[in-house]
CSV table of C-alpha atoms in Angstrom, one decimal:
chain,number,residue,atom,x,y,z
O,1,MET,CA,86.0,71.5,116.9
O,2,SER,CA,88.8,72.7,114.6
O,3,SER,CA,91.6,70.2,114.0
O,4,ASP,CA,93.9,73.1,114.8
O,5,GLU,CA,92.7,73.5,118.3
O,6,SER,CA,94.6,70.3,119.2
O,7,SER,CA,97.5,68.7,117.4
O,8,ASP,CA,96.2,65.4,118.7
O,9,PRO,CA,92.9,64.7,116.9
O,10,GLY,CA,92.5,61.5,118.9
O,11,ALA,CA,91.8,63.8,121.9
O,12,ALA,CA,89.4,65.8,119.9
O,13,HIS,CA,87.0,62.9,119.0
O,14,GLY,CA,88.0,60.6,121.8
O,15,HIS,CA,88.2,57.4,119.8
O,16,GLU,CA,88.9,54.2,121.5
O,17,HIS,CA,90.9,51.3,120.1
O,18,HIS,CA,91.5,48.2,122.1
O,19,ASP,CA,90.2,50.2,125.1
O,20,VAL,CA,93.2,52.6,124.9
O,21,GLU,CA,93.0,56.2,123.7
O,22,GLY,CA,96.0,57.2,121.6
O,23,PRO,CA,97.0,59.7,118.9
O,24,GLY,CA,95.4,60.0,115.5
O,25,TYR,CA,92.5,58.0,114.2
O,26,PRO,CA,91.6,54.3,114.4
O,27,THR,CA,90.9,54.0,110.6
O,28,PRO,CA,91.5,56.0,107.4
O,29,ALA,CA,87.7,56.4,107.1
O,30,ALA,CA,87.6,58.0,110.6
O,31,MET,CA,90.3,60.5,109.6
O,32,ARG,CA,88.5,61.3,106.4
O,33,THR,CA,85.0,61.7,107.9
O,34,GLU,CA,85.5,62.8,111.5
O,35,SER,CA,88.3,65.4,111.2
O,36,ALA,CA,87.5,69.1,110.7
O,37,ARG,CA,88.6,71.1,107.7
O,38,GLU,CA,92.3,72.1,107.7
O,39,GLU,CA,92.9,75.7,108.9
O,40,THR,CA,96.7,75.7,109.1
O,41,ALA,CA,99.4,74.3,106.9
O,42,PHE,CA,103.1,73.8,107.7
O,43,VAL,CA,105.3,74.2,104.7
O,44,MET,CA,109.1,73.6,104.3
O,45,ALA,CA,110.7,76.8,103.0
O,46,PRO,CA,114.4,76.4,102.2
O,47,ARG,CA,116.6,79.2,101.0
O,48,VAL,CA,119.6,77.2,99.9
O,49,GLY,CA,120.8,78.4,96.5
O,50,MET,CA,118.9,81.7,96.7
O,51,ASP,CA,120.5,85.2,96.5
O,52,THR,CA,119.8,85.8,100.2
O,53,ASP,CA,122.1,84.4,102.9
O,54,GLU,CA,119.2,83.8,105.3
O,55,PRO,CA,118.4,80.4,107.0
O,56,ASP,CA,115.6,78.1,105.9
O,57,PHE,CA,112.3,78.3,107.8
O,58,VAL,CA,109.0,76.4,108.4
O,59,ALA,CA,106.1,78.5,107.2
O,60,VAL,CA,102.8,78.5,108.9
O,61,ILE,CA,100.1,79.2,106.3
O,62,ASP,CA,96.5,80.2,107.0
O,63,VAL,CA,94.2,78.0,104.9
O,64,ASP,CA,90.9,78.9,106.6
O,65,PRO,CA,88.8,80.6,104.0
O,66,THR,CA,86.8,82.5,106.7
O,67,SER,CA,90.0,84.1,108.0
O,68,GLU,CA,91.1,87.6,107.1
O,69,ARG,CA,94.6,86.2,106.5
O,70,TYR,CA,93.5,83.4,104.2
O,71,SER,CA,96.4,82.2,102.0
O,72,GLU,CA,99.0,84.2,103.9
O,73,ILE,CA,102.2,83.2,105.8
O,74,ILE,CA,101.1,84.0,109.3
O,75,ASP,CA,104.3,82.8,111.1
O,76,THR,CA,107.8,81.5,110.4
O,77,VAL,CA,110.1,79.3,112.4
O,78,GLU,CA,113.6,80.2,111.3
O,79,MET,CA,116.3,77.6,111.6
O,80,PRO,CA,119.3,78.5,113.8
O,81,ASN,CA,121.8,77.8,110.9
O,82,GLU,CA,122.1,78.5,107.2
O,83,GLY,CA,122.3,75.9,104.5
O,84,ASP,CA,120.1,73.1,105.9
O,85,GLU,CA,117.9,72.6,102.8
O,86,LEU,CA,114.8,71.6,104.7
O,87,HIS,CA,113.0,69.1,102.5
O,88,HIS,CA,110.7,66.5,104.0
O,89,PHE,CA,109.4,66.3,107.5
O,90,GLY,CA,107.0,64.4,109.7
O,91,TRP,CA,105.4,63.8,113.1
O,92,ASN,CA,106.6,62.3,116.3
O,93,THR,CA,103.6,59.9,116.3
O,94,CYS,CA,100.6,59.2,114.2
O,95,SER,CA,97.6,56.9,113.7
O,96,SER,CA,99.8,53.8,113.6
O,97,SER,CA,100.1,54.3,117.4
O,98,CYS,CA,96.4,55.1,118.0
O,99,HIS,CA,96.2,52.1,120.4
O,100,MET,CA,99.0,53.4,122.6
O,101,ASP,CA,98.0,55.5,125.6
O,102,GLY,CA,100.1,58.5,126.6
O,103,LEU,CA,101.4,59.5,123.1
O,104,GLN,CA,100.5,62.8,121.5
O,105,ARG,CA,101.0,64.2,118.0
O,106,ASP,CA,102.6,67.5,119.0
O,107,HIS,CA,106.1,67.6,117.6
O,108,LEU,CA,107.4,68.0,114.1
O,109,ILE,CA,110.7,66.3,113.0
O,110,VAL,CA,112.3,68.7,110.5
O,111,PRO,CA,115.6,67.5,109.0
O,112,GLY,CA,118.0,69.4,106.8
O,113,GLN,CA,118.8,67.4,103.7
O,114,ARG,CA,122.2,69.0,103.1
O,115,SER,CA,123.3,69.7,106.7
O,116,SER,CA,122.0,66.4,108.2
O,117,ARG,CA,120.8,68.5,111.2
O,118,ILE,CA,117.5,67.4,112.7
O,119,HIS,CA,115.2,70.0,114.3
O,120,VAL,CA,112.4,69.1,116.7
O,121,LEU,CA,109.6,71.6,116.7
O,122,ASP,CA,107.0,71.9,119.4
O,123,ALA,CA,103.7,72.2,117.4
O,124,SER,CA,101.3,71.8,120.3
O,125,ASP,CA,100.1,75.3,119.3
O,126,PRO,CA,99.8,74.9,115.5
O,127,ARG,CA,99.8,78.7,114.9
O,128,GLU,CA,103.0,79.3,116.9
O,129,PRO,CA,105.4,76.3,116.6
O,130,GLU,CA,108.8,76.7,118.0
O,131,ILE,CA,112.2,74.9,118.0
O,132,GLU,CA,112.5,72.7,121.1
O,133,HIS,CA,115.6,70.6,120.3
O,134,VAL,CA,118.3,70.2,117.6
O,135,ILE,CA,120.3,67.1,116.8
O,136,GLU,CA,123.5,68.3,115.4
O,137,PRO,CA,125.1,66.7,112.3
O,138,GLU,CA,128.0,65.2,114.2
O,139,ALA,CA,125.6,63.1,116.2
O,140,VAL,CA,124.1,61.7,113.0
O,141,PHE,CA,127.5,61.2,111.4
O,142,GLU,CA,128.6,59.0,114.3
O,143,HIS,CA,126.2,56.4,112.8
O,144,ASP,CA,127.8,56.8,109.4
O,145,LEU,CA,124.6,58.3,107.9
O,146,SER,CA,123.7,61.6,106.3
O,147,ALA,CA,121.1,63.4,104.2
O,148,PRO,CA,117.8,62.6,106.0
O,149,HIS,CA,114.7,62.4,103.9
O,150,THR,CA,111.4,60.7,104.8
O,151,VAL,CA,110.2,60.9,108.4
O,152,HIS,CA,107.6,58.4,109.6
O,153,CYS,CA,106.3,57.9,113.1
O,154,VAL,CA,106.1,54.2,113.8
O,155,PRO,CA,104.5,52.1,116.6
O,156,GLU,CA,106.0,51.7,120.0
O,157,GLY,CA,107.0,55.3,120.4
O,158,LYS,CA,109.7,55.5,117.7
O,159,ILE,CA,110.6,57.6,114.7
O,160,VAL,CA,112.4,56.3,111.6
O,161,ILE,CA,114.1,58.5,109.1
O,162,SER,CA,115.4,57.3,105.7
O,163,MET,CA,119.0,58.5,105.2
O,164,LEU,CA,120.3,58.8,101.7
O,165,GLY,CA,124.1,58.6,102.3
O,166,ASN,CA,126.9,57.7,104.6
O,167,ALA,CA,128.7,60.3,106.7
O,168,ASP,CA,130.8,61.3,103.6
O,169,GLY,CA,127.7,61.7,101.3
O,170,GLU,CA,128.4,58.5,99.4
O,171,LEU,CA,126.6,55.2,99.5
O,172,PRO,CA,125.3,53.2,101.3
O,173,GLY,CA,122.5,55.0,103.1
O,174,GLY,CA,120.2,53.5,105.7
O,175,PHE,CA,117.6,54.3,108.3
O,176,LEU,CA,118.0,56.3,111.5
O,177,GLN,CA,115.8,55.6,114.5
O,178,LEU,CA,114.9,58.2,117.1
O,179,ASP,CA,113.1,57.7,120.5
O,180,GLN,CA,109.8,59.5,120.6
O,181,GLU,CA,110.1,60.7,124.2
O,182,ASP,CA,113.4,62.5,124.3
O,183,PHE,CA,114.3,62.4,120.6
O,184,SER,CA,117.6,60.7,121.3
O,185,ILE,CA,119.2,58.6,118.5
O,186,ASP,CA,118.7,54.9,119.0
O,187,GLY,CA,121.0,54.0,116.0
O,188,HIS,CA,120.2,52.2,112.7
O,189,TRP,CA,116.7,50.9,112.3
O,190,GLU,CA,117.8,48.1,109.9
O,191,ALA,CA,119.5,45.0,111.3
O,192,ASP,CA,120.6,43.7,107.9
O,193,ARG,CA,120.4,45.7,104.7
O,194,GLY,CA,121.8,43.0,102.5
O,195,ASP,CA,123.1,44.6,99.3
O,196,VAL,CA,120.8,47.7,99.4
O,197,GLU,CA,122.8,50.9,99.0
O,198,MET,CA,120.4,53.6,97.7
O,199,GLN,CA,117.6,55.1,99.8
O,200,TYR,CA,114.9,57.7,99.3
O,201,ASP,CA,111.3,57.3,100.4
O,202,TYR,CA,109.6,54.5,102.3
O,203,TRP,CA,106.2,53.2,103.5
O,204,TYR,CA,105.3,50.4,105.9
O,205,GLN,CA,102.3,48.2,106.6
O,206,PRO,CA,102.6,47.0,110.2
O,207,ARG,CA,99.7,44.5,110.0
O,208,HIS,CA,101.6,42.6,107.3
O,209,GLY,CA,105.1,43.1,108.8
O,210,VAL,CA,106.5,44.8,105.7
O,211,MET,CA,108.2,47.9,104.7
O,212,LEU,CA,109.1,49.1,101.1
O,213,SER,CA,111.8,51.7,100.3
O,214,THR,CA,112.8,53.5,97.1
O,215,GLU,CA,116.0,54.9,95.5
O,216,TRP,CA,117.3,58.2,94.4
O,217,ALA,CA,121.2,58.4,94.5
O,218,ALA,CA,124.1,59.2,96.7
O,219,PRO,CA,123.9,62.8,98.0
O,220,LYS,CA,127.1,63.7,96.2
O,221,THR,CA,125.5,62.7,93.0
O,222,TYR,CA,122.3,64.7,93.2
O,223,TYR,CA,123.5,67.7,95.3
O,224,PRO,CA,125.2,69.5,92.4
O,225,GLY,CA,122.1,69.1,90.1
O,226,PHE,CA,121.0,66.6,87.5
O,227,ASP,CA,123.5,65.2,85.0
O,228,LEU,CA,122.3,62.6,82.5
O,229,ASP,CA,125.8,61.1,82.5
O,230,ASP,CA,125.1,60.0,86.1
O,231,VAL,CA,122.0,58.1,84.9
O,232,GLU,CA,124.0,56.4,82.1
O,233,ALA,CA,126.7,55.5,84.7
O,234,GLY,CA,124.2,53.8,86.9
O,235,ARG,CA,124.4,56.3,89.7
O,236,TYR,CA,120.6,56.7,90.0
O,237,GLY,CA,118.3,54.1,91.3
O,238,ASP,CA,115.8,51.9,89.4
O,239,SER,CA,114.5,49.5,92.2
O,240,ILE,CA,112.3,49.3,95.3
O,241,HIS,CA,113.2,47.1,98.3
O,242,ILE,CA,111.1,44.9,100.5
O,243,TRP,CA,112.0,44.7,104.2
O,244,ASP,CA,110.8,42.5,107.0
O,245,TRP,CA,109.3,44.9,109.5
O,246,GLU,CA,109.8,42.6,112.5
O,247,THR,CA,113.3,41.4,111.9
O,248,ARG,CA,114.4,44.6,110.0
O,249,GLU,CA,116.1,42.6,107.3
O,250,HIS,CA,116.1,43.1,103.6
O,251,ARG,CA,114.0,40.4,101.9
O,252,GLU,CA,113.6,41.2,98.2
O,253,THR,CA,114.4,43.7,95.5
O,254,LEU,CA,112.1,44.6,92.6
O,255,SER,CA,114.3,46.0,89.8
O,256,PHE,CA,112.4,48.0,87.1
O,257,GLY,CA,115.3,48.9,84.7
O,258,GLU,CA,114.5,51.7,82.2
O,259,GLU,CA,110.8,51.4,83.0
O,260,GLY,CA,111.4,52.6,86.5
O,261,ALA,CA,114.4,55.0,86.5
O,262,ILE,CA,114.6,57.1,89.7
O,263,PRO,CA,111.6,55.7,91.7
O,264,LEU,CA,110.8,58.4,94.2
O,265,GLU,CA,107.6,58.7,96.3
O,266,ILE,CA,106.0,55.4,97.3
O,267,ARG,CA,102.4,55.1,98.5
O,268,MET,CA,100.6,52.0,99.7
O,269,LEU,CA,96.8,51.8,99.9
O,270,HIS,CA,95.6,53.2,103.3
O,271,ASN,CA,93.5,50.1,103.9
O,272,PRO,CA,95.7,48.2,106.5
O,273,GLU,CA,94.6,44.9,105.0
O,274,ALA,CA,96.0,45.8,101.5
O,275,THR,CA,99.4,44.8,100.3
O,276,GLU,CA,99.7,46.9,97.2
O,277,GLY,CA,100.5,50.4,96.1
O,278,TYR,CA,102.2,52.7,93.6
O,279,VAL,CA,105.5,54.3,93.1
O,280,GLY,CA,106.3,57.2,90.7
O,281,ALA,CA,109.4,56.7,88.6
O,282,ALA,CA,110.6,60.3,88.0
O,283,LEU,CA,112.9,60.0,85.0
O,284,SER,CA,110.9,57.2,83.2
O,285,SER,CA,107.7,59.2,84.0
O,286,ASN,CA,105.8,56.0,84.8
O,287,ILE,CA,103.6,55.0,87.6
O,288,ILE,CA,104.4,51.4,88.7
O,289,ARG,CA,102.0,49.3,90.7
O,290,PHE,CA,103.4,46.7,93.1
O,291,TRP,CA,101.7,44.0,95.1
O,292,GLU,CA,102.3,40.9,97.2
O,293,ARG,CA,101.7,37.5,95.7
O,294,ASN,CA,100.0,34.7,97.5
O,295,ASP,CA,103.3,33.1,98.2
O,296,GLY,CA,104.7,36.1,100.0
O,297,THR,CA,106.9,37.4,97.2
O,298,TRP,CA,106.2,40.6,95.3
O,299,ASP,CA,105.5,41.6,91.7
O,300,TRP,CA,105.1,44.8,89.7
O,301,GLU,CA,103.7,46.3,86.5
O,302,THR,CA,103.7,49.7,84.8
O,303,VAL,CA,100.1,51.0,84.8
O,304,ILE,CA,100.6,54.6,83.7
O,305,GLU,CA,103.1,55.9,81.1
O,306,ILE,CA,103.7,59.6,80.5
O,307,ASP,CA,105.2,60.2,77.0
O,308,ASP,CA,108.2,62.5,76.6
O,309,ARG,CA,107.5,65.7,74.7
O,310,GLU,CA,109.5,67.7,72.2
O,311,HIS,CA,110.4,71.2,73.2
O,312,PRO,CA,112.2,73.8,71.0
O,313,ASP,CA,114.5,74.8,73.8
O,314,TRP,CA,115.6,71.3,74.7
O,315,GLU,CA,118.1,69.1,72.9
O,316,MET,CA,116.2,66.0,74.0
O,317,PRO,CA,112.6,65.1,74.5
O,318,VAL,CA,111.3,66.4,77.9
O,319,PRO,CA,110.1,63.8,80.4
O,320,GLY,CA,107.1,64.5,82.6
O,321,LEU,CA,109.3,64.0,85.7
O,322,VAL,CA,106.8,62.4,88.1
O,323,THR,CA,108.1,63.9,91.4
O,324,ASP,CA,105.2,63.3,93.9
O,325,THR,CA,102.3,61.0,94.3
O,326,LEU,CA,99.5,60.5,96.8
O,327,ILE,CA,96.4,58.4,97.4
O,328,SER,CA,93.2,59.7,98.9
O,329,LEU,CA,92.2,58.3,102.2
O,330,ASP,CA,89.4,56.3,100.7
O,331,ASP,CA,91.8,54.7,98.2
O,332,GLN,CA,89.7,55.9,95.3
O,333,TYR,CA,92.0,58.4,93.7
O,334,LEU,CA,95.7,58.7,92.9
O,335,PHE,CA,97.2,62.1,92.3
O,336,PHE,CA,100.6,62.9,90.9
O,337,SER,CA,102.7,65.8,89.5
O,338,ASN,CA,104.6,66.1,86.2
O,339,TRP,CA,107.1,68.7,87.3
O,340,LEU,CA,108.8,69.4,83.9
O,341,HIS,CA,105.6,69.2,81.8
O,342,GLY,CA,103.5,71.3,84.2
O,343,ASP,CA,100.4,69.3,85.0
O,344,CYS,CA,98.9,67.6,88.1
O,345,ARG,CA,96.8,64.5,87.4
O,346,MET,CA,93.9,62.7,89.0
O,347,TYR,CA,93.3,59.0,88.4
O,348,ASP,CA,90.5,56.7,89.5
O,349,ILE,CA,92.1,53.6,91.0
O,350,SER,CA,89.0,51.8,92.1
O,351,ASP,CA,90.4,49.1,89.8
O,352,THR,CA,93.9,49.2,91.1
O,353,GLY,CA,95.4,47.5,88.1
O,354,ASN,CA,93.7,49.8,85.6
O,355,PRO,CA,94.0,53.4,86.7
O,356,ARG,CA,91.7,55.7,84.7
O,357,LEU,CA,92.6,59.4,84.1
O,358,VAL,CA,89.7,61.5,85.2
O,359,ASP,CA,91.2,65.0,85.2
O,360,ARG,CA,94.3,67.2,85.2
O,361,ILE,CA,95.3,70.8,85.8
O,362,TRP,CA,98.0,72.6,84.0
O,363,ALA,CA,99.9,75.3,86.0
O,364,GLY,CA,103.3,76.5,84.9
O,365,GLY,CA,105.8,74.1,83.5
O,366,ASN,CA,107.2,73.8,80.0
O,367,PHE,CA,104.0,73.0,78.2
O,368,GLY,CA,101.0,74.3,80.1
O,369,ASP,CA,98.8,77.1,78.7
O,370,ARG,CA,98.4,78.6,82.2
O,371,GLN,CA,101.6,80.5,83.2
O,372,SER,CA,100.2,82.9,85.7
O,373,ILE,CA,97.7,83.2,88.6
O,374,GLN,CA,96.4,86.5,90.0
O,375,GLY,CA,98.8,88.2,87.7
O,376,THR,CA,101.8,86.4,89.2
O,377,GLU,CA,104.1,84.2,87.0
O,378,ILE,CA,104.0,80.6,88.0
O,379,ARG,CA,107.6,79.8,88.8
O,380,GLY,CA,108.1,76.1,88.5
O,381,ALA,CA,105.2,73.7,88.2
O,382,PRO,CA,103.1,71.3,90.5
O,383,GLN,CA,105.6,69.3,92.6
O,384,MET,CA,104.9,68.4,96.2
O,385,LEU,CA,101.3,67.6,96.8
O,386,GLN,CA,99.0,67.4,99.8
O,387,LEU,CA,95.3,66.5,99.9
O,388,SER,CA,92.8,67.6,102.5
O,389,ARG,CA,91.6,64.7,104.7
O,390,ASP,CA,88.2,64.8,103.2
O,391,GLY,CA,89.7,64.6,99.7
O,392,ARG,CA,88.1,67.8,98.5
O,393,ARG,CA,91.1,70.2,98.3
O,394,LEU,CA,94.5,69.5,96.6
O,395,TYR,CA,97.4,71.8,97.5
O,396,TRP,CA,100.8,71.9,95.8
O,397,THR,CA,104.1,73.8,95.9
O,398,THR,CA,106.4,74.3,92.9
O,399,SER,CA,110.0,73.7,94.1
O,400,LEU,CA,111.8,70.4,93.9
O,401,PHE,CA,115.4,70.8,95.2
O,402,SER,CA,117.6,73.8,95.1
O,403,SER,CA,120.2,72.8,92.5
O,404,TRP,CA,117.5,71.1,90.3
O,405,ASP,CA,115.3,74.2,90.6
O,406,ASN,CA,118.2,76.3,89.5
O,407,GLN,CA,118.7,74.1,86.4
O,408,PHE,CA,115.2,73.8,85.2
O,409,TYR,CA,113.3,76.8,86.7
O,410,PRO,CA,116.0,79.4,87.5
O,411,ASP,CA,113.4,82.1,88.3
O,412,ILE,CA,112.7,80.3,91.5
O,413,ALA,CA,116.2,81.2,92.8
O,414,ASP,CA,115.5,84.9,92.2
O,415,GLU,CA,111.8,85.2,93.1
O,416,GLY,CA,110.9,82.2,95.2
O,417,SER,CA,108.2,79.6,94.5
O,418,LEU,CA,104.5,79.3,95.0
O,419,MET,CA,101.8,77.3,96.8
O,420,MET,CA,98.6,76.8,95.0
O,421,LYS,CA,95.3,74.9,95.4
O,422,ALA,CA,92.6,73.1,93.5
O,423,ASP,CA,89.1,72.1,94.6
O,424,VAL,CA,88.4,68.4,94.1
O,425,TYR,CA,85.0,67.0,93.4
O,426,PRO,CA,85.4,63.2,94.1
O,427,GLU,CA,81.8,62.4,93.3
O,428,GLU,CA,82.3,63.8,89.8
O,429,GLY,CA,86.0,62.8,89.4
O,430,ARG,CA,87.2,66.3,88.6
O,431,MET,CA,89.3,69.2,89.8
O,432,GLU,CA,89.2,72.9,89.4
O,433,LEU,CA,92.0,75.4,90.1
O,434,ASP,CA,91.1,77.8,92.9
O,435,GLU,CA,92.3,81.2,91.5
O,436,GLU,CA,91.6,82.9,94.8
O,437,PHE,CA,94.3,80.9,96.6
O,438,LEU,CA,97.9,81.8,96.2
O,439,VAL,CA,100.9,81.9,98.6
O,440,ASP,CA,103.8,83.6,96.9
O,441,PHE,CA,107.0,82.7,98.7
O,442,GLY,CA,108.7,85.5,96.8
O,443,ASP,CA,107.1,87.8,99.4
O,444,ALA,CA,108.2,85.7,102.4
O,445,PRO,CA,109.5,87.6,105.5
O,446,GLY,CA,113.3,87.9,105.1
O,447,GLY,CA,113.3,87.3,101.4
O,448,PRO,CA,112.2,84.8,98.8
O,449,ALA,CA,112.2,81.1,99.6
O,450,ARG,CA,111.4,77.7,98.0
O,451,ALA,CA,108.1,76.2,99.1
O,452,HIS,CA,108.3,72.4,99.4
O,453,GLU,CA,106.5,69.7,101.5
O,454,ILE,CA,103.1,70.4,103.2
O,455,ARG,CA,101.7,69.0,106.4
O,456,TRP,CA,98.5,69.5,108.4
O,457,PRO,CA,98.1,69.7,112.1
O,458,GLY,CA,96.3,66.4,112.9
O,459,GLY,CA,97.9,64.3,110.2
O,460,ASP,CA,97.4,63.7,106.5
O,461,CYS,CA,97.3,61.0,103.8
O,462,THR,CA,101.1,61.0,103.2
O,463,SER,CA,102.2,60.7,106.8
O,464,ASP,CA,99.7,58.5,108.6
O,465,VAL,CA,99.8,54.7,108.6
O,466,TRP,CA,97.2,52.3,110.1
O,467,GLN,CA,97.5,49.0,111.9
């Protein structure tokens, strides 16, 4: 059975967990080995900062190599308003609730980063999703929050969204909780944030009662684009925060300083018994490993460093700018992107404290030899990543954020960005660019768009959490 025939793979293979059938998979291994190959991809496609005055959309991409429309946009769900800047999105429920009867993974939660508008899409038919409900910005602002980012489905029928700012686009941010049944706003998730002000991404491990969150900046800081003066003024983050999952209280902060400037995407190992993971520090271009000590406190170390590089067109050395990271479902490989340099890397993390570089692919960027594919200029560089559930195909898009794109890769604003793919050979520890796969968002219906985050019907390694 194709994973696209039902947006609830739990129904497809009928797993049982504590004698209750629920959504998703009981273990990461089950998702990796029991799910079918992906046939459809959902991709965020904002048009903010483009020449066109059209709204953003969610693109439906055919990724079935046996299909006549392979690597094409086969449908679009246009947003009802302009200027949302769709960015990250997630599911109404996932494998963390696989023990809960009655829930189905059939709705996508699609926030607008700039508008703070939250769209709910019915994706029960993955090839023809449609907007079912819209939470208008005013309802979000009532809770003194704005700029939604990471969407995670959490146990007990709830959805939690990290919010990067207050209603005025300044600090502090927080977390917004939605109800899974009617998508109403419950209010703030956090009961006590302590002195935490900045937010960005987060991950949680329910078995250990812990959540970890990262930092970007206030929306009013990053919306206009990147300014190094803001970094020097301390307006960008350099820490991650440890939260008590049960009491929803802030417990501890790990401050990285210059080693961890702008820590963005955070990934914990998928093994629910593990209490360690990695975060990519974008500006420092480091990968930082964090873990829980025996006494319940947390520690960290830098395990991968990407050196800045000189470029004739830059007045300063160019950082790699680590913008996205992910971990394969078997916890064997770490992948991350260096958006300014132009490479995507693959590390063996079998020894978590000593990652080993096994391969990388250059595609676009400021330093890569490969600047085109199928005769099309690569606009941008590897940015948002998504791995197939079996770990054998790595997909990426090349847009980061509208104002940042326009600074560093202005051609994206005129011609749109791309979606590309590499075949992964985990037994050999290598990747190979698939030159037959290319989705050019410059040819999107209604005009060029920026391709950003990717999701599969049936879940993936960056949205599913296990208990």
